[in-house]
C-alpha positions as a Python dict, from the first residue, in 0.01 Angstrom:
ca = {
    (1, 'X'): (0, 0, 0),
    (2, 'X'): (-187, -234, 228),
    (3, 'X'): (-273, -146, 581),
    (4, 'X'): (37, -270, 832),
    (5, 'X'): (-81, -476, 1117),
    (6, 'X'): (-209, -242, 1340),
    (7, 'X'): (-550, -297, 1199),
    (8, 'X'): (-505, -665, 1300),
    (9, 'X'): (-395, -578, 1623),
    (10, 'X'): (-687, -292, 1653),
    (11, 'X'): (-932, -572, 1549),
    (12, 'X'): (-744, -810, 1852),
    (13, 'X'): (-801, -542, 2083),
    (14, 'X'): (-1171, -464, 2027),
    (15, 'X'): (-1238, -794, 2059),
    (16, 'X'): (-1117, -797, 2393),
    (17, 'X'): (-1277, -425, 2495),
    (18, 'X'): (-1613, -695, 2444),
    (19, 'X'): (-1556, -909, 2695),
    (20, 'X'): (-1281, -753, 2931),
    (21, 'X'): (-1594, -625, 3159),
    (22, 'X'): (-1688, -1015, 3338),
    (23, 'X'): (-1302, -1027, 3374),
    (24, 'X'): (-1234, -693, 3500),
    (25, 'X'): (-1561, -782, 3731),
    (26, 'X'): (-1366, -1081, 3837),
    (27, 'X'): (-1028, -934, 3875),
    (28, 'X'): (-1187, -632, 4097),
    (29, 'X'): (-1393, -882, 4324),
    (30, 'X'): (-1107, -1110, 4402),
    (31, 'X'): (-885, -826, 4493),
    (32, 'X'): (-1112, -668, 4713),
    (33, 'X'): (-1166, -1027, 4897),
    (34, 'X'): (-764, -1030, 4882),
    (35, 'X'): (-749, -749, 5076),
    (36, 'X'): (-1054, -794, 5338),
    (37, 'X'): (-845, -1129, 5472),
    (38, 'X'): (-549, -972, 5490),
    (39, 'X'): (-642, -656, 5685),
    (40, 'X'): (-568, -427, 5371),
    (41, 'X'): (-177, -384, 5430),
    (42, 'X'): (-42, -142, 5290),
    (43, 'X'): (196, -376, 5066),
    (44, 'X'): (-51, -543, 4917),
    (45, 'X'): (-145, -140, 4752),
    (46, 'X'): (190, -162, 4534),
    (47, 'X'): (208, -486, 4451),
    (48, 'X'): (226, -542, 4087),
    (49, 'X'): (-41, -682, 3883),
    (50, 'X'): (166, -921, 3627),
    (51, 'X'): (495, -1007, 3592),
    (52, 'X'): (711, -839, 3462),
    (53, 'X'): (801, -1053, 3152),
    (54, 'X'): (433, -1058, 3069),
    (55, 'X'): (381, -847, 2737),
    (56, 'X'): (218, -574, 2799),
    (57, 'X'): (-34, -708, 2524),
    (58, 'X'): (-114, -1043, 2708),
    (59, 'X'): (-196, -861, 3068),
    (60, 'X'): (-516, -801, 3203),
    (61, 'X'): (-580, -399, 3136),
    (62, 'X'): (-581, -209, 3420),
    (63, 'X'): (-849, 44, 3311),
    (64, 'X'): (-1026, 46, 3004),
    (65, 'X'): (-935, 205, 2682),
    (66, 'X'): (-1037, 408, 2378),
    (67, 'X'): (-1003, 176, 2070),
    (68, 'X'): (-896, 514, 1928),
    (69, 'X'): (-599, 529, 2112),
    (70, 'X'): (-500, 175, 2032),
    (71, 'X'): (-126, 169, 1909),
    (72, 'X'): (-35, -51, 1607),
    (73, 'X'): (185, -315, 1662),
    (74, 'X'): (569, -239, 1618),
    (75, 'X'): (728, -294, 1270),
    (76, 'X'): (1018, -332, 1401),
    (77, 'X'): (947, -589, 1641),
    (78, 'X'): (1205, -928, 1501),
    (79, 'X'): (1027, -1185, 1322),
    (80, 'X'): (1051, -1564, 1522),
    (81, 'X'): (1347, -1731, 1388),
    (82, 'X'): (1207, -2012, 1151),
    (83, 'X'): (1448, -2309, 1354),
    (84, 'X'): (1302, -2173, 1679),
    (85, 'X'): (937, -2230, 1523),
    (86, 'X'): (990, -2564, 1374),
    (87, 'X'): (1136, -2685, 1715),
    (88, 'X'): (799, -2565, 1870),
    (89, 'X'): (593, -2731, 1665),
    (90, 'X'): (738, -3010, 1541),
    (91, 'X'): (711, -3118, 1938),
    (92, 'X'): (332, -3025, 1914),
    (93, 'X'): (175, -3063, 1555),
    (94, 'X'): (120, -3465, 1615),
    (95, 'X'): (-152, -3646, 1502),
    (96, 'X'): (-319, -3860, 1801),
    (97, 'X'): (-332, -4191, 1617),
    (98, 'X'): (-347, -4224, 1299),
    (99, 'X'): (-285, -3954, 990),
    (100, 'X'): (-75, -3617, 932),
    (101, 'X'): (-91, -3324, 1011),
    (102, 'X'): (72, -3042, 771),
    (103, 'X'): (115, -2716, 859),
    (104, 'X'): (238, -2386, 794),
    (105, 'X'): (335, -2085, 960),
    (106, 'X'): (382, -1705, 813),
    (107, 'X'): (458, -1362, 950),
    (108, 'X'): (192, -1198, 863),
    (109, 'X'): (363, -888, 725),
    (110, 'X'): (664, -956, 513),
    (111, 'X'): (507, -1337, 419),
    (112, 'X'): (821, -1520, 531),
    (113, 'X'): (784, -1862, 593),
    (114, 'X'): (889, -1969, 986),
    (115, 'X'): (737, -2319, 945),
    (116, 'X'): (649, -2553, 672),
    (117, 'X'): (516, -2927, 703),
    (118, 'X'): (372, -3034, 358),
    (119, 'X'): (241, -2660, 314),
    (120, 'X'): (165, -2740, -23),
    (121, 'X'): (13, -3095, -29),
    (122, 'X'): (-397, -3076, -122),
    (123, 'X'): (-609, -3173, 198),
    (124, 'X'): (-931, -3241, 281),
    (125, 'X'): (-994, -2853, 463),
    (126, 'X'): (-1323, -2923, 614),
    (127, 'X'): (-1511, -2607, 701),
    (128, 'X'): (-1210, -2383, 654),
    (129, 'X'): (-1324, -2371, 307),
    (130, 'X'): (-1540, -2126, 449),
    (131, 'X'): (-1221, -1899, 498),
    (132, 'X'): (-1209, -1873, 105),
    (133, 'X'): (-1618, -1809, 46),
    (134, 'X'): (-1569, -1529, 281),
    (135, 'X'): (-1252, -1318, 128),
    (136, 'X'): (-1461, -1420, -208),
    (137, 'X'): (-1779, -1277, -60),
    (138, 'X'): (-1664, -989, 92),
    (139, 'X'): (-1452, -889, -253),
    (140, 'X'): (-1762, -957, -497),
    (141, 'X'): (-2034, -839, -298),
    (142, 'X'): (-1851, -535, -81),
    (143, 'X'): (-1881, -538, 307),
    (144, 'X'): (-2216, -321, 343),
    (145, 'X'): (-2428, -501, 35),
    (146, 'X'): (-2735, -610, 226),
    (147, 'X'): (-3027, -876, 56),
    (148, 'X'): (-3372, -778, -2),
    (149, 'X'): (-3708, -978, 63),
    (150, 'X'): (-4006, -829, -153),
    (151, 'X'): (-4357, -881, -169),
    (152, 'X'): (-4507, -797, -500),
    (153, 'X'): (-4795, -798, -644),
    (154, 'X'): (-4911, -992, -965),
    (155, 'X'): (-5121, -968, -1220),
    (156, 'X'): (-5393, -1107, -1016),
    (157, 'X'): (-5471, -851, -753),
    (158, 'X'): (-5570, -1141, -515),
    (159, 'X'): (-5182, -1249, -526),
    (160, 'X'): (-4896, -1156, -345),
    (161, 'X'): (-4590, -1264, -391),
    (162, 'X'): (-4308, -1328, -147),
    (163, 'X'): (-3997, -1305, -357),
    (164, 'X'): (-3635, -1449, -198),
    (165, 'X'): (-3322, -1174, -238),
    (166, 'X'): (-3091, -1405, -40),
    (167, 'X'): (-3120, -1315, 276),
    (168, 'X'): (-3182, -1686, 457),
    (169, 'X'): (-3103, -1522, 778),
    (170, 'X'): (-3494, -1408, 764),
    (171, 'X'): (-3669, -1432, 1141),
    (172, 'X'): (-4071, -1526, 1200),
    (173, 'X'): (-4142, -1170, 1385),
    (174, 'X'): (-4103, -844, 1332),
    (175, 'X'): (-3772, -694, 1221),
    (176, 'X'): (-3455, -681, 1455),
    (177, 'X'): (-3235, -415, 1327),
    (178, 'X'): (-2994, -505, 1579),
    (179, 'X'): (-2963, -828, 1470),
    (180, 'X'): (-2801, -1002, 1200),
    (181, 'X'): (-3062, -1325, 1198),
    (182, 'X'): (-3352, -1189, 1228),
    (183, 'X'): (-3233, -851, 1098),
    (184, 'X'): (-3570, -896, 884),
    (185, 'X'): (-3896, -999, 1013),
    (186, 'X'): (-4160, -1199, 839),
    (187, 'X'): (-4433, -983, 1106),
    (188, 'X'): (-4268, -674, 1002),
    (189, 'X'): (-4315, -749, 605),
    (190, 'X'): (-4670, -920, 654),
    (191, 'X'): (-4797, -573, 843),
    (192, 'X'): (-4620, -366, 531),
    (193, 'X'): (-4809, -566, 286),
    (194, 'X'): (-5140, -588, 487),
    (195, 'X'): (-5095, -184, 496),
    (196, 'X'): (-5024, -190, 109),
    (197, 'X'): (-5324, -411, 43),
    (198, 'X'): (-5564, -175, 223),
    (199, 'X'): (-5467, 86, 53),
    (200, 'X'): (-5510, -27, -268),
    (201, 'X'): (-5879, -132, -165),
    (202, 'X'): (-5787, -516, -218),
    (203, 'X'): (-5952, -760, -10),
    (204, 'X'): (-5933, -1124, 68),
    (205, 'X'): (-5894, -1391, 56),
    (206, 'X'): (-5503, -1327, -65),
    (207, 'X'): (-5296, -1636, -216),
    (208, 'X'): (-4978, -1656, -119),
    (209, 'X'): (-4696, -1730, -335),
    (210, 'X'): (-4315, -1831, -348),
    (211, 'X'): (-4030, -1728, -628),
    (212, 'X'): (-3676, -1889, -513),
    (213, 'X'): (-3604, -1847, -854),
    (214, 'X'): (-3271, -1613, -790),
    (215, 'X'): (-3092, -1972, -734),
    (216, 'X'): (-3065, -2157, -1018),
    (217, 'X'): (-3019, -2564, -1033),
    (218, 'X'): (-3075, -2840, -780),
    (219, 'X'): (-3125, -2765, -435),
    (220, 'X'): (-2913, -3029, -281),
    (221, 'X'): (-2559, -3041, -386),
    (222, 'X'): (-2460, -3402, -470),
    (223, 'X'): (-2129, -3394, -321),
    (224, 'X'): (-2275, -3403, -6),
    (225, 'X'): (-2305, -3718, 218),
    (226, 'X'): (-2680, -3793, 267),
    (227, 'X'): (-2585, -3873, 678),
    (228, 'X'): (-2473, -3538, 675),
    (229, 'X'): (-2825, -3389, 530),
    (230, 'X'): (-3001, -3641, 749),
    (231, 'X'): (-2807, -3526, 1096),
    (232, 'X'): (-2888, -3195, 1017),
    (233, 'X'): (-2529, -2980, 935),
    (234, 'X'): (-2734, -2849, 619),
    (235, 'X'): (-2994, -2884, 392),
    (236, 'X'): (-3143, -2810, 80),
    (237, 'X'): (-3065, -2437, -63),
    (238, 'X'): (-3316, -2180, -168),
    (239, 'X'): (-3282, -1817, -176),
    (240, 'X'): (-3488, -1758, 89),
    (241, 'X'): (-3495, -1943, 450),
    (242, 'X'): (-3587, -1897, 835),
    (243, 'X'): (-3340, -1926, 1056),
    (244, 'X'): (-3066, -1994, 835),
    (245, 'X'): (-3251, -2319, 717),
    (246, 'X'): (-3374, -2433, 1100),
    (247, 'X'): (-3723, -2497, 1241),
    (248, 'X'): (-3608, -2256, 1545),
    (249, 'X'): (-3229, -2040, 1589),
    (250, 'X'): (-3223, -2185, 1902),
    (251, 'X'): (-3224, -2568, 1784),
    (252, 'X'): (-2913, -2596, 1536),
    (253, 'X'): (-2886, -2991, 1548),
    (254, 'X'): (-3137, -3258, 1388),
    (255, 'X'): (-3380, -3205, 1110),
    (256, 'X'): (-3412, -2881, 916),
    (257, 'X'): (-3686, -2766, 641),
    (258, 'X'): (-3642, -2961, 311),
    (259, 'X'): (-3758, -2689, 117),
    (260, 'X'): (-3703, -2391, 312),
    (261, 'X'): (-3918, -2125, 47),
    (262, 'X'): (-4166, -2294, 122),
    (263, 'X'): (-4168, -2346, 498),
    (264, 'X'): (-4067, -1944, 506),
    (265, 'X'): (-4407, -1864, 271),
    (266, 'X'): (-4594, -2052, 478),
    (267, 'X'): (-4444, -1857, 807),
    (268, 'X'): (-4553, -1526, 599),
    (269, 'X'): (-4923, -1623, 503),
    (270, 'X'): (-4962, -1673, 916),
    (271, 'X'): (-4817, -1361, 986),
    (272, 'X'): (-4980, -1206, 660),
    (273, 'X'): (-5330, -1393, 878),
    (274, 'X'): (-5231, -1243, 1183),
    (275, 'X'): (-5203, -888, 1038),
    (276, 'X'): (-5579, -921, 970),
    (277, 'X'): (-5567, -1021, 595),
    (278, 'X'): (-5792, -1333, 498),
    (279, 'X'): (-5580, -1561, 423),
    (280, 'X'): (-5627, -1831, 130),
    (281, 'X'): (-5485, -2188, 270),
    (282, 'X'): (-5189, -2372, 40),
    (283, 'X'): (-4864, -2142, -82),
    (284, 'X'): (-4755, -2235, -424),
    (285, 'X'): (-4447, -2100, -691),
    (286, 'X'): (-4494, -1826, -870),
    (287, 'X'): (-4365, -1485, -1001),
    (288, 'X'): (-4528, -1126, -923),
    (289, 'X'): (-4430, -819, -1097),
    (290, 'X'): (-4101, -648, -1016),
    (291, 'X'): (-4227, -288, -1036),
    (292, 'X'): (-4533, -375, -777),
    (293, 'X'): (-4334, -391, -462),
    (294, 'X'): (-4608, -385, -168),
    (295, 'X'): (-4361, -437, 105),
    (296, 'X'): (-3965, -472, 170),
    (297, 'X'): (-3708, -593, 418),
    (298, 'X'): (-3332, -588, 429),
    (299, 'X'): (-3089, -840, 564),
    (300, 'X'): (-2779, -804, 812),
    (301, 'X'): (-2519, -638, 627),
    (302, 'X'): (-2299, -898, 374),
    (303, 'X'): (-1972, -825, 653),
    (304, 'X'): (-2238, -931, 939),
    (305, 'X'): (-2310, -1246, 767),
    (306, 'X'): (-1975, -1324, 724),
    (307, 'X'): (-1868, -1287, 1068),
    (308, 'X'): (-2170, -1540, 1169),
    (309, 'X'): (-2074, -1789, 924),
    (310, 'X'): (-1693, -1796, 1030),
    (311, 'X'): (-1781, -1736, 1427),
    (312, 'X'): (-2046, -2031, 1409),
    (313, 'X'): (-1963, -2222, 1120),
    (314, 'X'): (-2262, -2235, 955),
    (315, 'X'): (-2289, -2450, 618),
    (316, 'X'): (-2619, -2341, 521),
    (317, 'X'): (-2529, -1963, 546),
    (318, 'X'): (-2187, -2021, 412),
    (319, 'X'): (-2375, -2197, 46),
    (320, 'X'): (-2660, -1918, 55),
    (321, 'X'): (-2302, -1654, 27),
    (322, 'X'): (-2099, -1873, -249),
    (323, 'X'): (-2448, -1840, -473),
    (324, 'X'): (-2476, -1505, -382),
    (325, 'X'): (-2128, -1441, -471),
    (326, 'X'): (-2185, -1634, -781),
    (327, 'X'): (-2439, -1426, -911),
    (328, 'X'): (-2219, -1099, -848),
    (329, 'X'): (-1899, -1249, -1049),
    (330, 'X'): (-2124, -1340, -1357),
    (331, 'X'): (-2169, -1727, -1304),
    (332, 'X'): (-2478, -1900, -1308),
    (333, 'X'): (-2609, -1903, -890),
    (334, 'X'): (-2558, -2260, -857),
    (335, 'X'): (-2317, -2530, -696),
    (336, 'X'): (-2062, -2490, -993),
    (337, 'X'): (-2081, -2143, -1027),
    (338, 'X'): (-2038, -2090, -634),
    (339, 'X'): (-1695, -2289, -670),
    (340, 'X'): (-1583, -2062, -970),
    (341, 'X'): (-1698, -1734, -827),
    (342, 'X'): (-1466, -1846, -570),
    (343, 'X'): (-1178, -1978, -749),
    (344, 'X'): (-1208, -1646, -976),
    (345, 'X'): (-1217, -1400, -656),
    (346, 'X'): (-932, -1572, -497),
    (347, 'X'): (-734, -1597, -824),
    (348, 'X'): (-802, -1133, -798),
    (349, 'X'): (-603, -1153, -505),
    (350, 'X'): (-326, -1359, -620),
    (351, 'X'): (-395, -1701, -448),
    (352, 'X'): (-276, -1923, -670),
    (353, 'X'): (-587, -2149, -712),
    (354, 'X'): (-427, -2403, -1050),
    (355, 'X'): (-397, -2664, -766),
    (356, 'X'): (-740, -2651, -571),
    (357, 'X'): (-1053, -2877, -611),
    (358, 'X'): (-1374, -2724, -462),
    (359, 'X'): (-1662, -2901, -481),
    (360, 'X'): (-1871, -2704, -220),
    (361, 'X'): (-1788, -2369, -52),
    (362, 'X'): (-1907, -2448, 329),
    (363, 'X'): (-1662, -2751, 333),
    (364, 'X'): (-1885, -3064, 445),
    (365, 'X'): (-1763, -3205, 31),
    (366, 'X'): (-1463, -3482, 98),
    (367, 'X'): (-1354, -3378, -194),
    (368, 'X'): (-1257, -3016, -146),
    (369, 'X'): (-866, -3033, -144),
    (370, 'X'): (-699, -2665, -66),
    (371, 'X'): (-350, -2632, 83),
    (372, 'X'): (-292, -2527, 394),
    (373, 'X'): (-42, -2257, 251),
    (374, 'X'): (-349, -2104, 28),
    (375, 'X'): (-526, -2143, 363),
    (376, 'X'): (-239, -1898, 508),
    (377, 'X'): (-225, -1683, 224),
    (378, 'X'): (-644, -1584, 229),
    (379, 'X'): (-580, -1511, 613),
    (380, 'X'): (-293, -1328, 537),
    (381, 'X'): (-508, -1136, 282),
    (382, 'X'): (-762, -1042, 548),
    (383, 'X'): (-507, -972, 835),
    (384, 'X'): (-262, -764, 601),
    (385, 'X'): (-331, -786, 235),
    (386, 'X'): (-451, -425, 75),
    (387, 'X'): (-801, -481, -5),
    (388, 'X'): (-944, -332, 308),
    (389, 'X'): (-1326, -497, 249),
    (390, 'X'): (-1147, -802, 343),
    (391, 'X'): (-1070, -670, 704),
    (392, 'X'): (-1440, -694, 779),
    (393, 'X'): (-1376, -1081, 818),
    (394, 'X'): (-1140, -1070, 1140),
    (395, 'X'): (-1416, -1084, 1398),
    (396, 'X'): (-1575, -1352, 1262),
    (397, 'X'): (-1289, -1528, 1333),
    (398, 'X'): (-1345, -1742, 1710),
    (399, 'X'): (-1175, -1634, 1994),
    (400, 'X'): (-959, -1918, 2155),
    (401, 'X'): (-1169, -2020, 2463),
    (402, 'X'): (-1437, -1742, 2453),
    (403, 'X'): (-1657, -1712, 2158),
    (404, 'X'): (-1772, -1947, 1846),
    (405, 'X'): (-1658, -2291, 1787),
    (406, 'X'): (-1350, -2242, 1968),
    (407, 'X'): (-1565, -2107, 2302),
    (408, 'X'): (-1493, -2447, 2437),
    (409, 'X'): (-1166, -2519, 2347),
    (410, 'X'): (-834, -2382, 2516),
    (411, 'X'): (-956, -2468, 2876),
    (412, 'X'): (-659, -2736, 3041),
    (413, 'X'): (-327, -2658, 3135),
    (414, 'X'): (-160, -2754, 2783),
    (415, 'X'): (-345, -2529, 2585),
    (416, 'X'): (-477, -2240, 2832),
    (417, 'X'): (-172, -1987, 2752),
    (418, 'X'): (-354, -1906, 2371),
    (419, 'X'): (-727, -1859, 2510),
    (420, 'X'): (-796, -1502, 2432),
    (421, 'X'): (-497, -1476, 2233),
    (422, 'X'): (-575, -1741, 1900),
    (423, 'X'): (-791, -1615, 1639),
    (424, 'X'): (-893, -1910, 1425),
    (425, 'X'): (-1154, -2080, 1225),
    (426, 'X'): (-1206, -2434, 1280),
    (427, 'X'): (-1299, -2738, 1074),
    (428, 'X'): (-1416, -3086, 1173),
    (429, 'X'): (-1558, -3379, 943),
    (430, 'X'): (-1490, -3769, 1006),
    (431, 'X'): (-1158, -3791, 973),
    (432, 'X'): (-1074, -3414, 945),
    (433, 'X'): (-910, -3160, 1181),
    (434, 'X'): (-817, -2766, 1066),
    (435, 'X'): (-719, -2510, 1218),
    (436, 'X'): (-645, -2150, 1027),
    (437, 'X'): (-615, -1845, 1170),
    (438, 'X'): (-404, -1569, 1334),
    (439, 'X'): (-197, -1442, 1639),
    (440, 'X'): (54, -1169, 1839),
    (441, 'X'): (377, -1345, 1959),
    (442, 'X'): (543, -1236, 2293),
    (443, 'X'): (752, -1005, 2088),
    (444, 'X'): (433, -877, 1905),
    (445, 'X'): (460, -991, 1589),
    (446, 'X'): (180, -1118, 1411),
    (447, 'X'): (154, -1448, 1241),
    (448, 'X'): (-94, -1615, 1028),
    (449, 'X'): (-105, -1985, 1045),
    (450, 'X'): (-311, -2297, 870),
    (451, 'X'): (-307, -2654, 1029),
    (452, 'X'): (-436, -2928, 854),
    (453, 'X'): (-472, -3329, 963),
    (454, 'X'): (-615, -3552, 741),
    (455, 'X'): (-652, -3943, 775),
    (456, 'X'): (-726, -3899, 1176),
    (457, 'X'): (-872, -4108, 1380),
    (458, 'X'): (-1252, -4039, 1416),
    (459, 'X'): (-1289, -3907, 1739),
    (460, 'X'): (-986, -3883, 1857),
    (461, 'X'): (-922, -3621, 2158),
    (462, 'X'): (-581, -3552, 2087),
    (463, 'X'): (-580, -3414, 1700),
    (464, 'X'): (-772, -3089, 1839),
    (465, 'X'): (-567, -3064, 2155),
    (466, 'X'): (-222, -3078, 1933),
    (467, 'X'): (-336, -2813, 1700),
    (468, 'X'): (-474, -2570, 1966),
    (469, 'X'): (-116, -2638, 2173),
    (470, 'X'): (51, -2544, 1882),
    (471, 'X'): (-118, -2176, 1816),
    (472, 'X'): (-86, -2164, 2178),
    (473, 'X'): (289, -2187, 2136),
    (474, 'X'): (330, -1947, 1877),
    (475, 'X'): (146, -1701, 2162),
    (476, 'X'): (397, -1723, 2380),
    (477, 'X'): (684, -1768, 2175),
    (478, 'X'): (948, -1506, 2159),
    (479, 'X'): (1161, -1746, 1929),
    (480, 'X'): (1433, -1531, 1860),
    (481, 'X'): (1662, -1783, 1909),
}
């Protein structure tokens, strides 16, 4: 049997143990300035912190708590009357402009339907396709796989060879095991093999080489807009990469790497320089010998990456995982056999996938077209479904006003009652707004949700505000009718 939704709600509630402490900061100032103008009077010592139709889930904790001792949510608490829902949303779920919006709504546990709008109509999903390359991920690879980055030697002692596992979450200094980019350091693997090459007696000068070769076919997937490429929101795929395909992780707009083994080799014959090895200039392709590793570095764990890739929607990342995931379901590690490791993994966990078209797995391809009740179903999976690897995904899911791509959404007066409360992976393209994710009611019952607009207006404020209103609803909503 799968695991009820008290490991949804546990996951809810650690999120918040991680940032309660600048709010309980807050909370503790202001009271303390409260009391100072008032002349501390004694009523102000028993007067209650929240009303008292507040949830207990939605107040602000009065002292901290062991994530231990964290109850599960109540089986028994009623599931939201489906009329009630519909009413809700069918005054919220609005496109600004032009377009649709379809929609669906699910309790989480029993898979009831409270709310369906064109559930099962293909749309254009935008980067909650990465939704589905995570569950796939996560199932194929297993929640604590981690990639490897070798140097070996070849068959030309002079040669080393920097050889991509991919990890493309690979950082320019030494190795952060803290860290999930930058978990491994090119410093920390260019001191390993400088250490290796002395004591083998081998001096320079060293030529450095490159083997991608773990990704098979073209680089660039042609589904892709060229703008996009151009503007920066990915670039070409190897199986290796800085940064997660950037110059820098602190600049994630404008121009990336176009051939990102390359830049990283380069990166590694300066550090391999800087370790004290003379250095021959010029990297090309190659292949060294498997059994002659001379140094070694692992990535972030496959459940870290995944949580990155859904908290910051990252393309690059999210294409680096479908091949990844490709090559552990048997296809060929490229484009196609990303889409079919995907469709295959999703099809083990009883998505139906007959209806889908994928044409990328990080969602900037127009012609991805997924439904936003297959969207419901894979976040059902990972809030309720039995494969427990797939619970590894909920906090990479963005917090509603506090972390991710939803850190700045959530902040007026229409859609303030969710922030903290909506879990949910966006999606944004041209004329593309999604929204897919999870969240406790007032009666605390969970819910899993997927909204989808297609055929927007570009730019239009109030597609994003009508979609974060309407998880903001289902927050508050007791809708027992």
């Amino acid at each position: 049997m799968g695991v009820k939704n008290g490991d949804a709600r546990k996951r809810v509630t650690t999120a918040w143990g991680r940032l309660r402490w600048p709010l309980l900061l807050a909370a503790v100032l202001l009271c303390l300035g409260a009391l100072v103008v008032a002349g501390m009077l004694p009523e102000f010592m028993s007067a209650p912190k929240s009303s008292p139709s507040t949830p207990a889930w939605q107040q602000e904790p009065g002292s901290l708590s062991q994530v231990d001792g964290v109850l599960p949510l109540d089986a028994e608490a009623p599931v939201p009357v489906p009329a009630e829902v519909s009413k809700l949303l069918n005054g919220t779920l609005k496109p600004d402009g032009a377009g649709s919006i379809s929609g669906v709504v699910m309790d989480a546990s029993t898979g009831q339907v409270l709310f369906d709008r064109d559930a099962n109509a293909n749309r254009i999903p935008a980067s909650n396709m990465k939704l589905l390359t995570a569950v796939a991920a996560l199932k194929a690879l297993g929640p604590d796989s981690r990639f490897t980055t070798r140097v070996l030697a070849s068959d030309d002692p002079s040669t080393v060879v920097l050889t991509g596992g991919g990890d493309v979450l690979l950082g320019g200094a030494k190795s952060d095991p803290a860290a999930v980019m930058g978990r491994a350091g090119l410093a920390s693997l260019a001191s390993d093999t400088a250490a290796s090459l002395t004591k083998a007696g081998i001096k320079g000068p060293i030529t450095v080489r490159v083997d991608d070769s773990l990704f098979a076919g073209g680089p660039l997937n042609p589904a892709w807009s060229l703008d996009d490429v151009a503007a920066g929101e990915t670039a070409p795929l190897f199986s290796l990469a800085l940064n997660s395909g950037r110059y820098s992780p602190e600049v994630t707009t404008g121009p990336r790497p176009q051939d990102s083994a390359v830049t990283t080799a380069q990166a590694f014959a300066e550090q391999l320089a800087a370790a004290g090895v003379q250095v021959s200039p010029g990297v090309e392709r190659g292949k060294g010998v498997p059994a002659k590793v001379l140094a070694a570095a692992e990535s972030a764990t496959v459940s870290e990456q995944v949580d990155l890739m859904l908290e910051t929607s990252d393309n690059f990342l999210a294409e680096a995982l479908g091949r990844m995931t490709a090559g552990a379901s048997g296809k060929e590690t490229t484009y196609d056999g990303a889409t079919a490791a995907v469709r295959q993994r999703l099809g083990e966990l009883g998505i139906a996938t007959d209806s889908m078209q994928l044409a990328d797995v990080s969602g900037l391809a127009l012609e991805n077209q997924v439904s936003a009740r297959q969207f419901a179903e894979v976040v059902r999976a990972i809030t309720s479904g039995p494969d427990l690897a797939l619970r590894t995904a909920l906090d990479g899911f963005p917090v509603a006003g506090l972390t991710g791509t939803l850190g700045d959404r959530y902040v007026d007066a229409g859609t303030a009652e969710g922030a903290g409360l909506v879990r949910a992976k966006t999606g944004t393209l041209n004329t593309v707004i999604a929204l897919s994710g999870y969240v406790v009611d007032a009666d605390g019952r969970l819910l899993v949700f997927s909204f989808i607009g297609n055929g927007l207006d570009p730019g239009a404020a109030g597609n994003k505000v009508a979609m974060d209103r309407s998880a903001s609803v289902l927050a508050s909503c007791g809708c027992r009718g």
